[in-house]
CSV table of C-alpha atoms and ligand atoms in Angstrom, one decimal:
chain,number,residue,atom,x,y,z
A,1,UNK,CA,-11.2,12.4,22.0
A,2,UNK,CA,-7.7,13.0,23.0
A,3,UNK,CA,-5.9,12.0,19.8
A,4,UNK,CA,-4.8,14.1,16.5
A,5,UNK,CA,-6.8,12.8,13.9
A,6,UNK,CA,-4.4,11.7,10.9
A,7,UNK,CA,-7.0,12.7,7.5
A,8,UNK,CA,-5.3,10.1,4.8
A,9,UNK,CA,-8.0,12.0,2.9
A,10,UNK,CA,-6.7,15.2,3.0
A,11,UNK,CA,-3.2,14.3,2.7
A,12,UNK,CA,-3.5,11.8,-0.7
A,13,UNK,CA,-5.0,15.0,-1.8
A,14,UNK,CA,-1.8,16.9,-1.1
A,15,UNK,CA,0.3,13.9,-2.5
A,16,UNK,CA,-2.2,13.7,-5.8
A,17,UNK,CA,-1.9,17.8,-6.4
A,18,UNK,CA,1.8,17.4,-5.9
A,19,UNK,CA,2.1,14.7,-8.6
A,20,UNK,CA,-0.7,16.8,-10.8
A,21,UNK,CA,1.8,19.5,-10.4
A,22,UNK,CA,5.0,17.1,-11.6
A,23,UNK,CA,3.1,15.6,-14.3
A,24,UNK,CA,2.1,19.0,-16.0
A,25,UNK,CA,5.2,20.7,-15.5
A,26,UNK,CA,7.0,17.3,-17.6
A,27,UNK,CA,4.7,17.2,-20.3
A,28,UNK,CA,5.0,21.3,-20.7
A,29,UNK,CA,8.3,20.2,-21.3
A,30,UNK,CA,8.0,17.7,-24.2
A,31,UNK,CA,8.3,14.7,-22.2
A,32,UNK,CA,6.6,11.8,-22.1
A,33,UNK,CA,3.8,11.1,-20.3
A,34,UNK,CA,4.0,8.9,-17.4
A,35,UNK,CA,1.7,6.1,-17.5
A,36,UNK,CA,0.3,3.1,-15.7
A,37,UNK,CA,-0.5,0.0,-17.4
A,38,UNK,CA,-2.6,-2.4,-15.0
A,39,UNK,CA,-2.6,-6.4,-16.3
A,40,UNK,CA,-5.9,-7.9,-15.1
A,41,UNK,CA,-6.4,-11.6,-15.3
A,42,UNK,CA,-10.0,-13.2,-14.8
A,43,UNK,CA,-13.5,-11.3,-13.6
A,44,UNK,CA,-13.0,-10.7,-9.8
A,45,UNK,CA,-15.5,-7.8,-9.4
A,46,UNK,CA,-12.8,-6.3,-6.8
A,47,UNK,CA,-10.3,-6.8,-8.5
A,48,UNK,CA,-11.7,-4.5,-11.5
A,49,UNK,CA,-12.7,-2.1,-9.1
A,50,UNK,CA,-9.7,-1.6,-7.7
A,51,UNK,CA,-8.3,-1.6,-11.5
A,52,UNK,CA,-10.8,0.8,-12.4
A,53,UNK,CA,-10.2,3.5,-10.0
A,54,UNK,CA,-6.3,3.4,-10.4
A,55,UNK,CA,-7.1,4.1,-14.1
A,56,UNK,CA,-9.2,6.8,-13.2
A,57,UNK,CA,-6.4,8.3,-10.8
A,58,UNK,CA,-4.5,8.3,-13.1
A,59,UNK,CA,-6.6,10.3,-15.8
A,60,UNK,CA,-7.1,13.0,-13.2
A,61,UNK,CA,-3.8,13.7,-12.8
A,62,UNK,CA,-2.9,14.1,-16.4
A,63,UNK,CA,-1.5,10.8,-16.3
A,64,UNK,CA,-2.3,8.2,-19.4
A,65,UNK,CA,-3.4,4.7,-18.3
A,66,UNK,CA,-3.4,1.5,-20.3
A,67,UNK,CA,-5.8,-1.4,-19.2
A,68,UNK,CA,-5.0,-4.6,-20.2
A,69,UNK,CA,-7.3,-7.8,-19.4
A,70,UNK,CA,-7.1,-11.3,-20.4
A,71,UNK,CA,-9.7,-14.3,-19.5
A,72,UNK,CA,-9.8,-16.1,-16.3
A,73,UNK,CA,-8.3,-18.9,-18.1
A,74,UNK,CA,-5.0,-17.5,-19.7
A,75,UNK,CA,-2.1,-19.1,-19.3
A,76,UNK,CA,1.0,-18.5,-17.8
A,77,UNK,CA,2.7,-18.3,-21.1
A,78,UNK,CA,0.0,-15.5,-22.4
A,79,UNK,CA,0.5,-13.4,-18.8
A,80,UNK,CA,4.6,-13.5,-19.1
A,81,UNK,CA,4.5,-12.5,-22.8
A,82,UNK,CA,2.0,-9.7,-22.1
A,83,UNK,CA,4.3,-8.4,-19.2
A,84,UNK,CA,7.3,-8.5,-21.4
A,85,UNK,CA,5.4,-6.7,-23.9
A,86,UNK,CA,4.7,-4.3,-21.6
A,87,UNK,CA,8.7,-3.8,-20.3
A,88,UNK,CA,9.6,-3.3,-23.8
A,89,UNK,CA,6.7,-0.6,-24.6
A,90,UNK,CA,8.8,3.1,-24.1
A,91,UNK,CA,4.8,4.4,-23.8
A,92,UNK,CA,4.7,2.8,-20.3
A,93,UNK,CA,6.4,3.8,-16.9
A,94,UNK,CA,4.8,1.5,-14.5
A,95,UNK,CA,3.0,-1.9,-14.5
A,96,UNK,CA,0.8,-3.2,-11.7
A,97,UNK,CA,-0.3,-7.0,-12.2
A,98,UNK,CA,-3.4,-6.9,-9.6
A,99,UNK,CA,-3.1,-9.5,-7.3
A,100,UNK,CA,-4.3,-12.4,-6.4
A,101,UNK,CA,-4.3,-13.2,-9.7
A,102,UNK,CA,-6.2,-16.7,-10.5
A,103,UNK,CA,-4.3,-20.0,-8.6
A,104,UNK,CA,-3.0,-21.8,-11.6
A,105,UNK,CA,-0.6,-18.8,-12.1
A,106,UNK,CA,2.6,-18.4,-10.6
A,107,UNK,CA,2.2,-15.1,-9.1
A,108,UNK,CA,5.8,-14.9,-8.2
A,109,UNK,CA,6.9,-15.1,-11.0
A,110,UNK,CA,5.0,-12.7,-13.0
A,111,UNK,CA,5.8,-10.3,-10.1
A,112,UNK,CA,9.2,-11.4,-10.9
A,113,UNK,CA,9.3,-10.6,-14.8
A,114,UNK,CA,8.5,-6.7,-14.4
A,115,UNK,CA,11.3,-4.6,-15.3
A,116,UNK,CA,12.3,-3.5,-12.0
A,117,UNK,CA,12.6,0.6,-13.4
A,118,UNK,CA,8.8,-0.2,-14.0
A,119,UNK,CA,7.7,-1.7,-10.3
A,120,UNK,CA,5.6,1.0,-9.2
A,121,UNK,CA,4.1,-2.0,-6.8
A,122,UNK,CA,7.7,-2.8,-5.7
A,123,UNK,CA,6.6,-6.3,-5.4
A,124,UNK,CA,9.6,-7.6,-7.5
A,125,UNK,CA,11.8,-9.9,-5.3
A,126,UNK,CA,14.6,-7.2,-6.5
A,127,UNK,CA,12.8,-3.9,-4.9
A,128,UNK,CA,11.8,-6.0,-1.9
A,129,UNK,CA,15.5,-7.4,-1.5
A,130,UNK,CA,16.6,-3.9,-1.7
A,131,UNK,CA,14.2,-2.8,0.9
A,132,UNK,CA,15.3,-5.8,3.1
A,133,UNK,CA,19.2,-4.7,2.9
A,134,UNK,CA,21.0,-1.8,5.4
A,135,UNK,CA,21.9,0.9,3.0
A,136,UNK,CA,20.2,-0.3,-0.2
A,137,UNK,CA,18.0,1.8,-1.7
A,138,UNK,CA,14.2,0.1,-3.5
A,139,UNK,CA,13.4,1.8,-6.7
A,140,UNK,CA,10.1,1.8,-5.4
A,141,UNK,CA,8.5,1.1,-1.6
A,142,UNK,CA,4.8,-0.9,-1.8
A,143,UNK,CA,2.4,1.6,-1.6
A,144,UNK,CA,0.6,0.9,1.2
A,145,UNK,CA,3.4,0.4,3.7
A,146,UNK,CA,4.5,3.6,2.0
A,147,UNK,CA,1.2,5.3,2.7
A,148,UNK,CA,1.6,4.4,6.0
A,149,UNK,CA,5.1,5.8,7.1
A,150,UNK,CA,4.2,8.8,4.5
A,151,UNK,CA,1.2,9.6,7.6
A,152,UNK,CA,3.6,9.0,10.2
A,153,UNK,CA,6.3,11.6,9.2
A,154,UNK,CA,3.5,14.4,8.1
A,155,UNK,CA,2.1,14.1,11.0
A,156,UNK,CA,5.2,14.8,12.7
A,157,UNK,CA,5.5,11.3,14.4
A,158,UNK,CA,9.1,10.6,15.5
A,159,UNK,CA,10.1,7.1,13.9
A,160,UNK,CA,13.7,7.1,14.9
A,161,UNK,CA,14.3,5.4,17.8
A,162,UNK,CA,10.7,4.8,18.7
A,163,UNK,CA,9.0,1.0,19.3
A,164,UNK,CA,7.2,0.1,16.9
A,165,UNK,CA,4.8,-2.9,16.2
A,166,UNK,CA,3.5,-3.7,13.4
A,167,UNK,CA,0.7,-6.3,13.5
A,168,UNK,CA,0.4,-9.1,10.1
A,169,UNK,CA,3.5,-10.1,8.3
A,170,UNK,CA,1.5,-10.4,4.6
A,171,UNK,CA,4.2,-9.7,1.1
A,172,UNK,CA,2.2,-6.4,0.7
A,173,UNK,CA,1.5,-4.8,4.2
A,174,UNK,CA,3.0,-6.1,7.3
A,175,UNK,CA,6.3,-7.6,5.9
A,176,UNK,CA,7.3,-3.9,3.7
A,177,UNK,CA,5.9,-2.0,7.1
A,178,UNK,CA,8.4,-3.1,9.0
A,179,UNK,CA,11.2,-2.8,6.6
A,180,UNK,CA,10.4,0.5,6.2
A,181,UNK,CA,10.5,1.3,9.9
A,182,UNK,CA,13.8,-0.3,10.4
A,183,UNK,CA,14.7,1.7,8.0
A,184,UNK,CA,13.8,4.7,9.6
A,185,UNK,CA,15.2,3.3,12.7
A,186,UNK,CA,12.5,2.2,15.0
A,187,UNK,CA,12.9,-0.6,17.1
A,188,UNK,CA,10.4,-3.1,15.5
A,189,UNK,CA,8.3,-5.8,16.7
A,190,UNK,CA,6.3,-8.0,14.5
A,191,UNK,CA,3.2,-9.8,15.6
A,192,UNK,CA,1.5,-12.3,13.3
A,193,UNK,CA,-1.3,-15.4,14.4
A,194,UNK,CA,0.9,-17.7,16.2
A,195,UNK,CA,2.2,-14.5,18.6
A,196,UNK,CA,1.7,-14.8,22.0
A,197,UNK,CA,0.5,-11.8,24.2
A,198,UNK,CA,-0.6,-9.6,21.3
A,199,UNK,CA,-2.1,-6.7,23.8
A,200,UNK,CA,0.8,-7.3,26.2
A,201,UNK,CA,3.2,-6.6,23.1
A,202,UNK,CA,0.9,-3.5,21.9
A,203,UNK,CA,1.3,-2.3,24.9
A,204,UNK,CA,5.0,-1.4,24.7
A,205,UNK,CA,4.3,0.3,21.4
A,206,UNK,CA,4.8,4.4,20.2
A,207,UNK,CA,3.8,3.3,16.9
A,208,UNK,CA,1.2,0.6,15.8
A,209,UNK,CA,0.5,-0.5,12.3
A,210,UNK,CA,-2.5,-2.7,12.3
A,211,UNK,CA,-2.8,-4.9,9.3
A,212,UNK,CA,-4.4,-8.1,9.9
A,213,UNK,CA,-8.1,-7.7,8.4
A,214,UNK,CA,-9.9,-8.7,12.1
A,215,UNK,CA,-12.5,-6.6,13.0
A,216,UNK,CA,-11.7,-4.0,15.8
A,217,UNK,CA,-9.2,-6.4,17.4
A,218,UNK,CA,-7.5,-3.9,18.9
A,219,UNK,CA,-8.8,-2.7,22.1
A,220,UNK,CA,-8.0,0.8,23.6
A,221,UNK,CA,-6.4,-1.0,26.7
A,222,UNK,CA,-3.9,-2.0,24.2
A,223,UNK,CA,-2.5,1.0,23.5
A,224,UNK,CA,0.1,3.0,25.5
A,225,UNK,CA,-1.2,6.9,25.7
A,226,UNK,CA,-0.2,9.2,23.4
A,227,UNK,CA,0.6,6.0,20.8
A,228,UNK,CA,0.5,6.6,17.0
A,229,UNK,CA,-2.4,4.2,15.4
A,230,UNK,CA,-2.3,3.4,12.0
A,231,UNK,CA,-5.5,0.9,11.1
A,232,UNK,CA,-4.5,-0.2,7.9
A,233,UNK,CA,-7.5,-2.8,8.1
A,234,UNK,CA,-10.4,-2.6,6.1
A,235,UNK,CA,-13.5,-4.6,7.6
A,236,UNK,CA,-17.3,-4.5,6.2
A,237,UNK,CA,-19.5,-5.0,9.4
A,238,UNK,CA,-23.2,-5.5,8.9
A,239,UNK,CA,-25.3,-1.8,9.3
A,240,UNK,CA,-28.7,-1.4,8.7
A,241,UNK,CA,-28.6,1.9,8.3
A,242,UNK,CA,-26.6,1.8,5.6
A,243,UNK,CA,-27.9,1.9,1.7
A,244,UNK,CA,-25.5,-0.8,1.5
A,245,UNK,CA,-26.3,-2.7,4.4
A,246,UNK,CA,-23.2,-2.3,5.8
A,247,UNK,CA,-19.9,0.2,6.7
A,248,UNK,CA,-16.6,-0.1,6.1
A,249,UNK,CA,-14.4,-0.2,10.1
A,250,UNK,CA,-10.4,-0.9,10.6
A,251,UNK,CA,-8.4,-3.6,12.9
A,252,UNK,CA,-8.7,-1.1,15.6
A,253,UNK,CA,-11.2,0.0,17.7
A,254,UNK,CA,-11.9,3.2,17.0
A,255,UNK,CA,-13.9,4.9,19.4
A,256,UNK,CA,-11.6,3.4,22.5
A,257,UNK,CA,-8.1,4.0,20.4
A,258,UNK,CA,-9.1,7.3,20.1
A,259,UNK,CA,-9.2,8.2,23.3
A,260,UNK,CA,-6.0,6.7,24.3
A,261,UNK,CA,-3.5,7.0,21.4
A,262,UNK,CA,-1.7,10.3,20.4
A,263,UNK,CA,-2.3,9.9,16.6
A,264,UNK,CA,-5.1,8.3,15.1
A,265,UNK,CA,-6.0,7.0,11.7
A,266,UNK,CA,-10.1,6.8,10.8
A,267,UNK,CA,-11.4,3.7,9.1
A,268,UNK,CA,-12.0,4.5,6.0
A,269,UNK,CA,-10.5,8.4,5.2
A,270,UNK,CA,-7.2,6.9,6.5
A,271,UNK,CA,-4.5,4.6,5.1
A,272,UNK,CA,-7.0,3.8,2.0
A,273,UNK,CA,-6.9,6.8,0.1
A,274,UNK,CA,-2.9,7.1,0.4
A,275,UNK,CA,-2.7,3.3,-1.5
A,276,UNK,CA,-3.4,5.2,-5.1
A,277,UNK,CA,-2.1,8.4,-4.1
A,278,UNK,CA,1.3,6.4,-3.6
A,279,UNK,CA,0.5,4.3,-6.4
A,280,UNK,CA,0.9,7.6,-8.9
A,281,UNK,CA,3.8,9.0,-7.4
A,282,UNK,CA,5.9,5.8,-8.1
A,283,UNK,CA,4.4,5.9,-11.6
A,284,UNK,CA,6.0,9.4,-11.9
A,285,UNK,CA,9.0,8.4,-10.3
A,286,UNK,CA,9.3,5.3,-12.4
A,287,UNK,CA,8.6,7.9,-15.5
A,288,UNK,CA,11.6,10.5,-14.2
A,289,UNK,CA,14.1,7.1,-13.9
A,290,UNK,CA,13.6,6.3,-17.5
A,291,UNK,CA,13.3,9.4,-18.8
A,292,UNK,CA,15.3,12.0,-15.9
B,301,NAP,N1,-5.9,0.5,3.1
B,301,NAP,C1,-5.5,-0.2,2.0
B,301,NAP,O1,-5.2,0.3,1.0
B,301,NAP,C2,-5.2,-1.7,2.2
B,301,NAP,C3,-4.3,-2.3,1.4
B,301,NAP,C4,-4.1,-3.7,1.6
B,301,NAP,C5,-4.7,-4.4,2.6
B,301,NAP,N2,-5.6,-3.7,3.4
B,301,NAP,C6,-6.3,-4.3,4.5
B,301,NAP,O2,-5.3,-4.6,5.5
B,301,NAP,C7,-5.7,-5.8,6.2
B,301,NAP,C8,-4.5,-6.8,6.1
B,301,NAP,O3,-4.3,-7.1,4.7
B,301,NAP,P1,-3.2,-8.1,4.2
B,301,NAP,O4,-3.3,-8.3,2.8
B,301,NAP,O5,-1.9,-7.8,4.8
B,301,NAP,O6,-3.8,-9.4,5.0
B,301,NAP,P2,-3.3,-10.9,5.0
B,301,NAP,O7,-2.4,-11.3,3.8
B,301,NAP,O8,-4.5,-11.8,5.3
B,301,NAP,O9,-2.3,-11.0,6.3
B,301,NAP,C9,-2.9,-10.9,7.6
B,301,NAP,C10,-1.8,-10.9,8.6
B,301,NAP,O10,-2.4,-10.8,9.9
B,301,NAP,C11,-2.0,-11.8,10.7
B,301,NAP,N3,-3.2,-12.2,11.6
B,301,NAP,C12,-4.4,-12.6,11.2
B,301,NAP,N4,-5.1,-12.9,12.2
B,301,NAP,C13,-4.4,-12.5,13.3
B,301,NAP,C14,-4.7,-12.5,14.7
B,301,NAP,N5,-5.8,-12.9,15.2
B,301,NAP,N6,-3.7,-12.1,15.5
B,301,NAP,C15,-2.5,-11.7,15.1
B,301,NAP,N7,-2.2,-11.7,13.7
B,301,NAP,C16,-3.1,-12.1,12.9
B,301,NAP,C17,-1.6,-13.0,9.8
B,301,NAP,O11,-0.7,-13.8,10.5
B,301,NAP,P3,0.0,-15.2,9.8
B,301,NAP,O12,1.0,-14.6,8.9
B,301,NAP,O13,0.5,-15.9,11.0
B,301,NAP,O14,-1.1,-15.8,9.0
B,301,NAP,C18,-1.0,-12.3,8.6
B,301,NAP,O15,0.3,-12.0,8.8
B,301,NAP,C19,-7.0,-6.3,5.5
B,301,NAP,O16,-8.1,-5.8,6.3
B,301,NAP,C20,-7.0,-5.6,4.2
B,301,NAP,O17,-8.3,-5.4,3.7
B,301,NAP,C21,-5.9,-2.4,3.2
């Protein structure tokens, strides 16, 4: 193996003690606590998983969570007055509607409705706009795109000026990825289904983000040496070996990436566990906006 190994592990534990740290030192000082309310519509066994664990995040790190759930069948009318409720509540910091929520919604605009001071997603059309704008500033960055560049830059990969291609274009992923490196001023390509010469455009890349949920597309031919890799995919491939019956691998291919690229994020112990850990320190930073 040539390449550094990135451990998102390691380092969402850094970014969890840190906020740990925060949280105590704010409530030592009489202020409230910062807290994450999560709106869940409908029984999508992922989607209450995912629900669940940010909850339980949250109670590690001395944070206070509030889980709200309506039926599979709630209307639109019920999910915009719960959200509202939620704005107005001085108790909450941050609200996270999980997505995808169920298809006679209008995702958009519940995403929409959230006081932007409370986006900890930063999927309002507001944060993203911000995020889209030279020298505008988002309240908050989505946390997985944020996850992402957070690897990058403690692993001491050099974003300015580098190329960088970030593969999938999705509102939560992709799109923000590449925001976020412009931002940081790499020269940014992005590749999506209809692009042409995918390995030919890898290729020319110092830093990949690969977010397009296809199992170990990306080949280690594809990658110039000494390339960062970020696999932000999360695949289940079948394993017999497995309890479960199968294992968890990325977009990449890790076993040839690795011995090519520079940098190199595992599948799973990489961008996965740096989704929640970014998750609470918006919630704290949407907790010291409204209440400095
Ligand atoms: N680690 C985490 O915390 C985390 C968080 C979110 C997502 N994920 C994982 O990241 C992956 C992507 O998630 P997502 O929500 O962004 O997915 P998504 O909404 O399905 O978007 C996939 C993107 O990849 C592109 N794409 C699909 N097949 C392609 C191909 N063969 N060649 C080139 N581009 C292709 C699509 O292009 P078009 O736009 O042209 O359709 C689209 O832009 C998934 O594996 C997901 O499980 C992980």
């Amino acid at each position: 193996m040539t390449a550094q190994l990135i451990d998102g592990k390691l380092i969402a534990q850094q970014v969890r003690d840190e906020v740990a740290a925060m949280v105590a030192k704010r409530t030592a000082a009489g202020k409230r606590k910062p807290t994450l309310a999560t709106v869940l519509v409908g029984d999508r066994p992922d989607s209450a998983a995912y629900v669940a664990s940010k909850g339980k995040a949250c109670q590690e790190l001395g944070m206070g969570s509030i889980s709200e759930h309506l039926p599979a069948n709630a209307s639109q009318e019920e999910v915009d007055a719960l959200v509202k409720r939620l704005n107005a509540d001085k108790g909450v910091s941050g609200i996270l509607v999980q997505l995808p929520m169920p298809s006679h919604l209008d995702e958009e605009r519940v995403l929409s409705l959230i006081n932007i001071e409370k986006d900890v997603d930063g999927f309002s059309p507001l944060n993203i706009g911000r995020l889209a704008q030279k020298g505008r500033e988002p309240l908050f960055v989505p946390c997985t795109p944020f996850g992402c560049i957070y690897l990058l830059e403690k692993s001491g990969v050099k974003i300015e000026g580098a190329n960088a291609v970030v593969l999938g274009r999705s509102n939560i992923v992709g799109m923000p990825a590449a925001l976020l490196l412009i931002g940081k001023n790499a020269t940014v390509t992005v590749c999506h289904s209809r692009t042409k010469d995918l390995p030919g455009t890898v290729r020319q890349a110092d830093i990949i983000i690969a977010a397009i949920g296809r199992t170990e597309m990306v080949r280690g031919d594809w990658i110039k040496p000494g390339a960062a890799v970020i696999d932000v995919g999360i695949n289940a491939v079948p394993d017999a070996t497995k309890k479960s019956g199968q294992r968890l691998v990325g977009d990449v291919n890790f076993a040839e990436a690795k011995e090519v690229a520079g940098f190199i994020t595992p599948v799973p112990g990489g961008v996965g566990p740096m989704t929640i850990a970014m998750l609470m320190k918006n919630t704290l930073r949407a907790a010291e906006i409204q209440e400095p």
